[in-house]
Amino acid sequence: MADMAPAARPRSLEDRRLRKGILFALPAGLLLLAIYIVPLLVLGGFSLTDYRLGALNWHFIGLENFAHAFADPVFLRALRNTVLYAAIVIPCGIFLGLGVALLVHGRKRTRGFWEFAYFLPVTATLVAMATVWQFLLHPTLGPVNAAITFLGFDPVSFLGNPKLLIPTLALIGTWQVVGFNMVLFLAGLTAIPKDLLEAARLDGAKSPIDRFLTVTWPMLGPTTMFVTVTTSITAFKVFETVAVLTKGRAGSETLLYALYLEGFDYSNTGYAAALTLIFLAIVLVLSIGQTLKLEKKVHY
Amino acid sequence: MARSLTLTGLDKSFGATPVLRGIDLSVNPGEFVSLVGMSGCGKSTLLRMIAGLESPDRGRVAIDGQDVTEADPSDRNLAMVFQSYALYPHMSVRQNIATPLRMRQMTLAQRLPLIGRLLTPAALRSEIARAVEDAAETLQITALLDRKPAQLSGGQRQRVALARALVRNPAAFLMDEPLSNLDAKLRAHMREELAALHKRLGATFIYVTHDQIEAMTMSDRIALMSEGRIEQLGTPDELYHSPATLTVARFIGSPTINLLPAEADAEGRVHLFGTDTGLSTPARGPLTLGLRSEDLRIAEQGLPVQVLRCETHGADRYIGARVEGGEDLRLTLRQPTLHPAPAEGQRLHLAMNGEAAHLFDAEGRRASVTRRERVAA
Amino acid sequence: MLRRYLPHLVLALGAVVMLLPFYWMGLTAIRPPAEVFDISLWPIPKHFAGVENFTQAATSVPMARFMLNGVIVCGGILIVQVATAVPCAYALAKLRFPGRRILLSMVIAALCVPMQALALPLFVGLAKTHMLNTYFAMMAPFFLSVFAIFLFYQSFRSYPDEILEAARMDGFSEMEICWGLVLRASLPALAAFAVFSIVAHWNDLYWPMIVVTKTELAPPPLGMLFFSDAETGANYGALMAGATLITAPIVICFLLARKQFIAGITMTGVK
């Protein structure tokens, strides 16, 4: 029992215990500092200057970048485009996801197949799939337009007509998000106790629509909330399809694409920092509710 | 290798809440000491402090006179049996029991899977294997050695936990409510086995429980804890027959002791509901009179009560009654079932065995009591 | 009758839309240039040109190199993410240390900061230190996954404290407890996180597009972008063959482990 001698250890048991905790958390803590905290502070700093990457001197210009942003036709167009994109993707993504989930939920033997079919677009590399969509929607060579002409309509120039660019991107966005939402809704549906639906049936909710409105829909409340938040954030982050399909031509930039061009193509670092902060503010507003809920849950 | 254990002036607070206040306790080599009390009295914290899983704010823990207050849990050579048994879920019973030995006797490299086997001397391996077999035999779980904990019943897991504790030949066994997850019948059986194991090993046992029956039946001494303090330390008989405080009197004994408001006059005569009980005490003023259920009997005259209900427990019958006179005072009286049971609602008179009465002053401390003369209460 | 099959019918119609791009991609990839513009959906081409198309996709750009880059980047990110997140989550869930609550709050706050918001300062930092166009630049921003910390934290919390204490008394080091006992019980969470992380970074375009300009460093999505630019419509067969190659690893994994896959990618739902 010689090793029991406390003299061999300089620190007290409690100190050693606390030190272990710190040591375990330290690598992640330092990375948090280097990847999140310092960059966010630097970002805030940039946004108040006219700094351009590579430039030798820069000036403090206060909130001018923000003022400029809200007068910049390109940025405002990108903002409008993104809002339009979101306005299509959010409702379509949620309701199609819910609809598919309701249909899949009742299937027993075929459920696996439907899950696979609808979830596949979520996993696929969007850049590659955007290229495929470009081909599919080609005005003369693609099968979609072939079907449209076959039905007796004029071919639609999905990626040629400037008015149709954003709706087309939104179509692809919806295609990708439906499966994700379906799985979340399926999880929500599984969590609804069967007794509740049977109780509703006994209470006179005879038609499935009645039961959906009295039990299923209200019980899916938290899931719907969560799906709405994730879909909105995904929608505001649209980038890949723009980069592959339009490259912002004919005024089809989105928020993130405009930001990419300013920051990394034109090197307007200061201005891009301001745009980034606006983008971050939108995302934070969308996610604040869920985050506070989470925070409460974690701290009991 | 039974060791003594000395705790001196242990204090501990969690935030602003004091959990332990000035605990002093000395446990002799080979002694079985129980820490009992209600949940939240600090008994588990005290045990975990002995184990080194909690550090005291002040005070010392010593094993065989050697200060281990700042030693790591693994350096104290103590074994602990947990309430949930805490078996390693991914290891077989054999591996579970071998773990304390492997950790102590093998290097990190030797403990590695696959390569470790090559690095371990065969003698060491067979020595560990033999120790595991011995421990398993002691607890009659040899047949279970190759199962996983998930495949065992609660009682079997309990035995594995005990085997894992005794395989390392510890300075002392620490047990944290080890029987509370077993059903009543198995619990009674394991009480006996634990007591027998203690006798056989001659080891020091510190046993935490909230169940006074476990403490009473197995311990050499009991430390009854309340609000972070040791209320009384003594043999089971001492705690039952001369409880030092009202808290101890209430906690020990089943059914719970009967407590009646009494009063000592200027001469120290004890009155109960205005009647002289024939007892004297040096204390003055309002008192609490405690009487065990077996120290009351039905008499021709005495305290008038009304029978509420009768419970038959085999040889004994517990009669619950309400003291007549407006106040909501309940008493339990124990009598052999040979006597006919009184009917519900029946009125009775109760006499008490004055020699066995306990008196407690307004602060709940024991007051001495003497009998003056035989007067019917 | 109709009532019974209507759900299947609706689902089937939807599934056709969902799967059409995959079908068309695969079909075009094996068609010769002459048939590429044939709009028929008939699955068997008159001449099987899969070999030519895939050969061209693999030779006109370094497709194998893109895939290798993808493996290196995804693997590197995943290893560091797990190596840093597991101890941190263990400390948050099971150890006491000063600043624990603040760190936990910061982790949760960081969960809602998208990577794109950090890209600009990180890019400037990497440019200033002349580290653009390196594997390190592609991986560094993702070395810390607050999502992994949160996920493991939730999972570790349910591990029984008494087993940890038994292990401490038996002489396990805190490292052995963390990796050997606690993580072992959370293997499903680890598997799900691995899927989540690999899919996210295999498919990511934004960050590689910012820090990589050299073809030989491009991960698959960026490589695809280079490829489609270089080919602009000239050879759809080869283009689709390239797309197939890039999409295939993930789709095959998905086929093999559908349950774990769905769990991994929708894990954000456990929040």
Short mmCIF file of N, CA and C in Angstrom, two decimals, chain C residues 94-221:
data_model
loop_
_atom_site.label_atom_id
_atom_site.label_comp_id
_atom_site.label_asym_id
_atom_site.label_seq_id
_atom_site.Cartn_x
_atom_site.Cartn_y
_atom_site.Cartn_z
N LYS C 94 -20.19 13.49 -18.07
CA LYS C 94 -19.86 12.69 -16.89
C LYS C 94 -18.81 13.26 -15.97
N LEU C 95 -18.13 14.34 -16.34
CA LEU C 95 -17.10 14.89 -15.45
C LEU C 95 -17.53 16.27 -14.99
N ARG C 96 -16.93 16.67 -13.87
CA ARG C 96 -17.19 18.02 -13.40
C ARG C 96 -15.96 18.85 -13.69
N PHE C 97 -16.16 20.04 -14.24
CA PHE C 97 -15.02 20.94 -14.39
C PHE C 97 -15.54 22.35 -14.51
N PRO C 98 -14.72 23.34 -14.13
CA PRO C 98 -15.20 24.72 -14.21
C PRO C 98 -15.47 25.09 -15.67
N GLY C 99 -16.54 25.79 -15.93
CA GLY C 99 -16.87 26.21 -17.29
C GLY C 99 -17.70 25.20 -18.05
N ARG C 100 -18.13 24.13 -17.37
CA ARG C 100 -18.87 23.07 -18.04
C ARG C 100 -20.18 23.60 -18.65
N ARG C 101 -20.91 24.34 -17.85
CA ARG C 101 -22.20 24.84 -18.33
C ARG C 101 -22.03 25.82 -19.48
N ILE C 102 -21.00 26.66 -19.38
CA ILE C 102 -20.77 27.66 -20.44
C ILE C 102 -20.42 26.94 -21.73
N LEU C 103 -19.54 25.93 -21.62
CA LEU C 103 -19.14 25.19 -22.82
C LEU C 103 -20.35 24.53 -23.46
N LEU C 104 -21.20 23.94 -22.62
CA LEU C 104 -22.40 23.28 -23.14
C LEU C 104 -23.30 24.29 -23.87
N SER C 105 -23.48 25.44 -23.26
CA SER C 105 -24.31 26.48 -23.90
C SER C 105 -23.71 26.93 -25.21
N MET C 106 -22.38 27.05 -25.24
CA MET C 106 -21.73 27.50 -26.48
C MET C 106 -21.87 26.44 -27.57
N VAL C 107 -21.78 25.17 -27.18
CA VAL C 107 -21.95 24.10 -28.16
C VAL C 107 -23.34 24.19 -28.78
N ILE C 108 -24.35 24.39 -27.93
CA ILE C 108 -25.71 24.46 -28.45
C ILE C 108 -25.90 25.70 -29.32
N ALA C 109 -25.31 26.82 -28.89
CA ALA C 109 -25.41 28.03 -29.70
C ALA C 109 -24.73 27.81 -31.06
N ALA C 110 -23.58 27.14 -31.04
CA ALA C 110 -22.84 26.91 -32.28
C ALA C 110 -23.60 26.00 -33.23
N LEU C 111 -24.52 25.17 -32.68
CA LEU C 111 -25.30 24.28 -33.53
C LEU C 111 -26.06 25.05 -34.60
N CYS C 112 -26.47 26.30 -34.29
CA CYS C 112 -27.27 26.99 -35.29
C CYS C 112 -26.46 27.96 -36.14
N VAL C 113 -25.14 27.94 -36.01
CA VAL C 113 -24.31 28.76 -36.89
C VAL C 113 -23.89 27.89 -38.09
N PRO C 114 -24.39 28.21 -39.28
CA PRO C 114 -24.04 27.38 -40.43
C PRO C 114 -22.60 27.65 -40.85
N MET C 115 -21.99 26.64 -41.43
CA MET C 115 -20.60 26.72 -41.85
C MET C 115 -20.39 27.92 -42.78
N GLN C 116 -21.38 28.20 -43.61
CA GLN C 116 -21.23 29.27 -44.61
C GLN C 116 -20.99 30.63 -43.97
N ALA C 117 -21.45 30.77 -42.70
CA ALA C 117 -21.27 32.05 -42.03
C ALA C 117 -19.84 32.21 -41.56
N LEU C 118 -19.11 31.10 -41.44
CA LEU C 118 -17.73 31.16 -40.95
C LEU C 118 -16.72 31.15 -42.09
N ALA C 119 -17.24 30.91 -43.31
CA ALA C 119 -16.34 30.65 -44.42
C ALA C 119 -15.40 31.81 -44.70
N LEU C 120 -15.94 33.03 -44.65
CA LEU C 120 -15.14 34.19 -45.05
C LEU C 120 -13.91 34.39 -44.17
N PRO C 121 -14.07 34.53 -42.84
CA PRO C 121 -12.87 34.70 -42.01
C PRO C 121 -11.94 33.49 -42.07
N LEU C 122 -12.48 32.30 -42.16
CA LEU C 122 -11.62 31.12 -42.23
C LEU C 122 -10.81 31.15 -43.52
N PHE C 123 -11.46 31.57 -44.60
CA PHE C 123 -10.77 31.67 -45.89
C PHE C 123 -9.64 32.69 -45.81
N VAL C 124 -9.94 33.85 -45.21
CA VAL C 124 -8.92 34.89 -45.10
C VAL C 124 -7.74 34.36 -44.27
N GLY C 125 -8.08 33.67 -43.17
CA GLY C 125 -7.02 33.12 -42.32
C GLY C 125 -6.15 32.14 -43.08
N LEU C 126 -6.78 31.26 -43.85
CA LEU C 126 -6.02 30.26 -44.59
C LEU C 126 -5.21 30.92 -45.70
N ALA C 127 -5.79 31.97 -46.32
CA ALA C 127 -5.07 32.66 -47.38
C ALA C 127 -3.84 33.35 -46.81
N LYS C 128 -4.01 33.99 -45.64
CA LYS C 128 -2.90 34.71 -45.01
C LYS C 128 -1.78 33.77 -44.63
N THR C 129 -2.14 32.52 -44.27
CA THR C 129 -1.09 31.58 -43.85
C THR C 129 -0.66 30.69 -45.03
N HIS C 130 -1.08 31.08 -46.23
CA HIS C 130 -0.70 30.36 -47.45
C HIS C 130 -1.05 28.89 -47.38
N MET C 131 -2.23 28.60 -46.92
CA MET C 131 -2.62 27.20 -46.81
C MET C 131 -3.79 26.85 -47.73
N LEU C 132 -4.16 27.78 -48.63
CA LEU C 132 -5.21 27.43 -49.60
C LEU C 132 -4.68 26.31 -50.49
N ASN C 133 -5.59 25.58 -51.10
CA ASN C 133 -5.18 24.47 -51.96
C ASN C 133 -4.37 23.39 -51.23
N THR C 134 -4.84 23.07 -50.02
CA THR C 134 -4.26 21.93 -49.31
C THR C 134 -5.42 21.08 -48.77
N TYR C 135 -5.09 19.83 -48.49
CA TYR C 135 -6.10 18.99 -47.84
C TYR C 135 -6.49 19.58 -46.49
N PHE C 136 -5.47 20.14 -45.81
CA PHE C 136 -5.75 20.72 -44.49
C PHE C 136 -6.82 21.81 -44.59
N ALA C 137 -6.70 22.66 -45.61
CA ALA C 137 -7.67 23.75 -45.77
C ALA C 137 -9.07 23.18 -46.00
N MET C 138 -9.14 22.08 -46.74
CA MET C 138 -10.46 21.49 -47.01
C MET C 138 -11.09 20.89 -45.77
N MET C 139 -10.24 20.40 -44.85
CA MET C 139 -10.77 19.68 -43.69
C MET C 139 -10.92 20.56 -42.45
N ALA C 140 -10.00 21.52 -42.28
CA ALA C 140 -9.89 22.24 -41.01
C ALA C 140 -11.20 22.79 -40.43
N PRO C 141 -12.05 23.46 -41.24
CA PRO C 141 -13.24 24.05 -40.62
C PRO C 141 -14.18 23.01 -40.02
N PHE C 142 -14.00 21.75 -40.41
CA PHE C 142 -14.94 20.72 -39.95
C PHE C 142 -14.34 19.84 -38.86
N PHE C 143 -13.12 20.19 -38.41
CA PHE C 143 -12.49 19.37 -37.37
C PHE C 143 -13.33 19.32 -36.10
N LEU C 144 -14.03 20.40 -35.84
CA LEU C 144 -14.91 20.38 -34.67
C LEU C 144 -16.34 20.23 -35.16
N SER C 145 -17.00 19.16 -34.72
CA SER C 145 -18.42 19.04 -35.02
C SER C 145 -19.19 19.24 -33.73
N VAL C 146 -19.80 20.41 -33.59
CA VAL C 146 -20.60 20.63 -32.38
C VAL C 146 -21.78 19.68 -32.38
N PHE C 147 -22.18 19.31 -33.58
CA PHE C 147 -23.28 18.35 -33.67
C PHE C 147 -22.88 17.00 -33.07
N ALA C 148 -21.65 16.57 -33.37
CA ALA C 148 -21.16 15.31 -32.79
C ALA C 148 -21.09 15.42 -31.28
N ILE C 149 -20.58 16.53 -30.79
CA ILE C 149 -20.48 16.71 -29.34
C ILE C 149 -21.86 16.58 -28.73
N PHE C 150 -22.82 17.28 -29.33
CA PHE C 150 -24.17 17.25 -28.78
C PHE C 150 -24.77 15.85 -28.82
N LEU C 151 -24.58 15.20 -29.95
CA LEU C 151 -25.14 13.85 -30.11
C LEU C 151 -24.54 12.87 -29.09
N PHE C 152 -23.22 12.87 -28.99
CA PHE C 152 -22.56 11.96 -28.05
C PHE C 152 -22.90 12.35 -26.61
N TYR C 153 -23.01 13.65 -26.38
CA TYR C 153 -23.37 14.11 -25.03
C TYR C 153 -24.71 13.49 -24.61
N GLN C 154 -25.69 13.58 -25.52
CA GLN C 154 -27.01 13.03 -25.22
C GLN C 154 -26.92 11.52 -24.98
N SER C 155 -26.12 10.86 -25.80
CA SER C 155 -26.02 9.42 -25.72
C SER C 155 -25.25 8.99 -24.45
N PHE C 156 -24.15 9.68 -24.16
CA PHE C 156 -23.33 9.31 -23.00
C PHE C 156 -24.06 9.54 -21.69
N ARG C 157 -24.94 10.54 -21.69
CA ARG C 157 -25.60 10.89 -20.44
C ARG C 157 -26.37 9.72 -19.85
N SER C 158 -26.86 8.84 -20.74
CA SER C 158 -27.68 7.74 -20.24
C SER C 158 -26.82 6.57 -19.76
N TYR C 159 -25.49 6.68 -19.88
CA TYR C 159 -24.65 5.58 -19.39
C TYR C 159 -24.66 5.60 -17.86
N PRO C 160 -24.86 4.43 -17.21
CA PRO C 160 -24.99 4.43 -15.75
C PRO C 160 -23.72 4.92 -15.04
N ASP C 161 -23.88 5.89 -14.15
CA ASP C 161 -22.74 6.42 -13.40
C ASP C 161 -22.07 5.36 -12.55
N GLU C 162 -22.87 4.42 -12.06
CA GLU C 162 -22.29 3.44 -11.14
C GLU C 162 -21.23 2.58 -11.84
N ILE C 163 -21.43 2.31 -13.13
CA ILE C 163 -20.42 1.51 -13.83
C ILE C 163 -19.13 2.32 -13.97
N LEU C 164 -19.27 3.62 -14.22
CA LEU C 164 -18.07 4.47 -14.28
C LEU C 164 -17.33 4.42 -12.95
N GLU C 165 -18.10 4.47 -11.87
CA GLU C 165 -17.45 4.50 -10.55
C GLU C 165 -16.81 3.16 -10.25
N ALA C 166 -17.50 2.08 -10.63
CA ALA C 166 -16.91 0.76 -10.45
C ALA C 166 -15.59 0.69 -11.23
N ALA C 167 -15.60 1.24 -12.44
CA ALA C 167 -14.39 1.20 -13.28
C ALA C 167 -13.28 2.02 -12.64
N ARG C 168 -13.63 3.19 -12.08
CA ARG C 168 -12.61 4.00 -11.42
C ARG C 168 -12.00 3.26 -10.24
N MET C 169 -12.84 2.56 -9.49
CA MET C 169 -12.32 1.82 -8.34
C MET C 169 -11.49 0.63 -8.80
N ASP C 170 -11.84 0.07 -9.95
CA ASP C 170 -11.07 -1.07 -10.47
C ASP C 170 -9.75 -0.62 -11.07
N GLY C 171 -9.59 0.66 -11.31
CA GLY C 171 -8.31 1.15 -11.80
C GLY C 171 -8.28 1.52 -13.28
N PHE C 172 -9.43 1.60 -13.93
CA PHE C 172 -9.46 2.08 -15.31
C PHE C 172 -9.06 3.56 -15.33
N SER C 173 -8.29 3.96 -16.35
CA SER C 173 -8.02 5.38 -16.48
C SER C 173 -9.24 6.03 -17.11
N GLU C 174 -9.31 7.34 -16.99
CA GLU C 174 -10.46 8.08 -17.52
C GLU C 174 -10.55 7.90 -19.04
N MET C 175 -9.40 7.81 -19.72
CA MET C 175 -9.37 7.57 -21.17
C MET C 175 -9.98 6.21 -21.51
N GLU C 176 -9.57 5.19 -20.74
CA GLU C 176 -10.11 3.85 -20.99
C GLU C 176 -11.62 3.83 -20.76
N ILE C 177 -12.06 4.54 -19.73
CA ILE C 177 -13.50 4.58 -19.45
C ILE C 177 -14.24 5.22 -20.61
N CYS C 178 -13.69 6.37 -21.08
CA CYS C 178 -14.34 7.13 -22.14
C CYS C 178 -14.43 6.32 -23.44
N TRP C 179 -13.29 5.77 -23.89
CA TRP C 179 -13.27 5.10 -25.19
C TRP C 179 -13.68 3.64 -25.10
N GLY C 180 -13.32 2.99 -23.99
CA GLY C 180 -13.54 1.55 -23.91
C GLY C 180 -14.90 1.16 -23.36
N LEU C 181 -15.43 1.98 -22.47
CA LEU C 181 -16.72 1.60 -21.88
C LEU C 181 -17.86 2.44 -22.45
N VAL C 182 -17.72 3.76 -22.31
CA VAL C 182 -18.85 4.63 -22.63
C VAL C 182 -19.12 4.68 -24.13
N LEU C 183 -18.05 4.86 -24.93
CA LEU C 183 -18.28 4.93 -26.38
C LEU C 183 -18.76 3.59 -26.91
N ARG C 184 -18.25 2.50 -26.30
CA ARG C 184 -18.66 1.17 -26.75
C ARG C 184 -20.19 1.01 -26.65
N ALA C 185 -20.75 1.62 -25.61
CA ALA C 185 -22.20 1.51 -25.45
C ALA C 185 -22.94 2.45 -26.41
N SER C 186 -22.23 3.37 -27.04
CA SER C 186 -22.88 4.33 -27.94
C SER C 186 -22.51 4.07 -29.39
N LEU C 187 -22.15 2.84 -29.71
CA LEU C 187 -21.75 2.55 -31.09
C LEU C 187 -22.83 2.90 -32.13
N PRO C 188 -24.12 2.68 -31.84
CA PRO C 188 -25.12 3.10 -32.84
C PRO C 188 -25.05 4.60 -33.13
N ALA C 189 -24.84 5.39 -32.08
CA ALA C 189 -24.73 6.84 -32.30
C ALA C 189 -23.48 7.14 -33.12
N LEU C 190 -22.40 6.41 -32.86
CA LEU C 190 -21.17 6.63 -33.63
C LEU C 190 -21.39 6.29 -35.10
N ALA C 191 -22.06 5.15 -35.34
CA ALA C 191 -22.32 4.73 -36.72
C ALA C 191 -23.19 5.77 -37.43
N ALA C 192 -24.23 6.21 -36.75
CA ALA C 192 -25.13 7.19 -37.35
C ALA C 192 -24.38 8.48 -37.64
N PHE C 193 -23.53 8.90 -36.70
CA PHE C 193 -22.79 10.13 -36.93
C PHE C 193 -21.82 9.98 -38.11
N ALA C 194 -21.18 8.81 -38.19
CA ALA C 194 -20.24 8.59 -39.29
C ALA C 194 -20.96 8.74 -40.63
N VAL C 195 -22.14 8.15 -40.74
CA VAL C 195 -22.92 8.27 -41.98
C VAL C 195 -23.22 9.74 -42.26
N PHE C 196 -23.70 10.41 -41.24
CA PHE C 196 -24.06 11.82 -41.37
C PHE C 196 -22.87 12.63 -41.88
N SER C 197 -21.73 12.43 -41.23
CA SER C 197 -20.55 13.23 -41.55
C SER C 197 -20.04 12.90 -42.96
N ILE C 198 -19.95 11.62 -43.27
CA ILE C 198 -19.40 11.24 -44.57
C ILE C 198 -20.30 11.74 -45.70
N VAL C 199 -21.59 11.57 -45.56
CA VAL C 199 -22.51 12.03 -46.62
C VAL C 199 -22.41 13.54 -46.78
N ALA C 200 -22.39 14.25 -45.64
CA ALA C 200 -22.35 15.71 -45.70
C ALA C 200 -21.09 16.18 -46.42
N HIS C 201 -19.94 15.57 -46.11
CA HIS C 201 -18.70 16.11 -46.69
C HIS C 201 -18.39 15.54 -48.06
N TRP C 202 -18.89 14.36 -48.34
CA TRP C 202 -18.74 13.82 -49.70
C TRP C 202 -19.48 14.72 -50.69
N ASN C 203 -20.64 15.22 -50.24
CA ASN C 203 -21.51 15.99 -51.13
C ASN C 203 -21.24 17.49 -51.11
N ASP C 204 -20.39 17.94 -50.18
CA ASP C 204 -20.23 19.39 -50.00
C ASP C 204 -19.51 20.03 -51.19
N LEU C 205 -20.06 21.14 -51.65
CA LEU C 205 -19.45 21.87 -52.75
C LEU C 205 -18.91 23.22 -52.29
N TYR C 206 -19.64 23.86 -51.39
CA TYR C 206 -19.37 25.26 -51.04
C TYR C 206 -17.94 25.50 -50.61
N TRP C 207 -17.51 24.77 -49.60
CA TRP C 207 -16.18 25.04 -49.05
C TRP C 207 -15.05 24.64 -50.01
N PRO C 208 -15.11 23.46 -50.62
CA PRO C 208 -14.04 23.13 -51.57
C PRO C 208 -13.95 24.15 -52.69
N MET C 209 -15.08 24.68 -53.13
CA MET C 209 -15.09 25.66 -54.20
C MET C 209 -14.34 26.92 -53.78
N ILE C 210 -14.35 27.19 -52.46
CA ILE C 210 -13.69 28.40 -51.96
C ILE C 210 -12.19 28.19 -51.83
N VAL C 211 -11.77 27.05 -51.28
CA VAL C 211 -10.35 26.92 -50.97
C VAL C 211 -9.55 26.11 -51.98
N VAL C 212 -10.22 25.48 -52.94
CA VAL C 212 -9.47 24.64 -53.87
C VAL C 212 -9.65 25.16 -55.29
N THR C 213 -8.53 25.40 -55.95
CA THR C 213 -8.59 25.76 -57.36
C THR C 213 -7.86 24.75 -58.21
N LYS C 214 -7.07 23.92 -57.57
CA LYS C 214 -6.29 22.93 -58.30
C LYS C 214 -7.13 21.68 -58.56
N THR C 215 -7.12 21.23 -59.80
CA THR C 215 -7.91 20.06 -60.17
C THR C 215 -7.54 18.84 -59.35
N GLU C 216 -6.23 18.66 -59.11
CA GLU C 216 -5.82 17.41 -58.46
C GLU C 216 -6.22 17.35 -56.99
N LEU C 217 -6.73 18.47 -56.42
CA LEU C 217 -7.17 18.43 -55.03
C LEU C 217 -8.69 18.36 -54.91
N ALA C 218 -9.40 18.47 -56.04
CA ALA C 218 -10.86 18.61 -55.98
C ALA C 218 -11.53 17.35 -55.46
N PRO C 219 -12.46 17.52 -54.55
CA PRO C 219 -13.29 16.40 -54.14
C PRO C 219 -14.37 16.17 -55.20
N PRO C 220 -15.12 15.08 -55.14
CA PRO C 220 -16.05 14.73 -56.23
C PRO C 220 -16.98 15.85 -56.71
N PRO C 221 -17.69 16.57 -55.83
CA PRO C 221 -18.64 17.56 -56.38
C PRO C 221 -17.92 18.65 -57.18
#
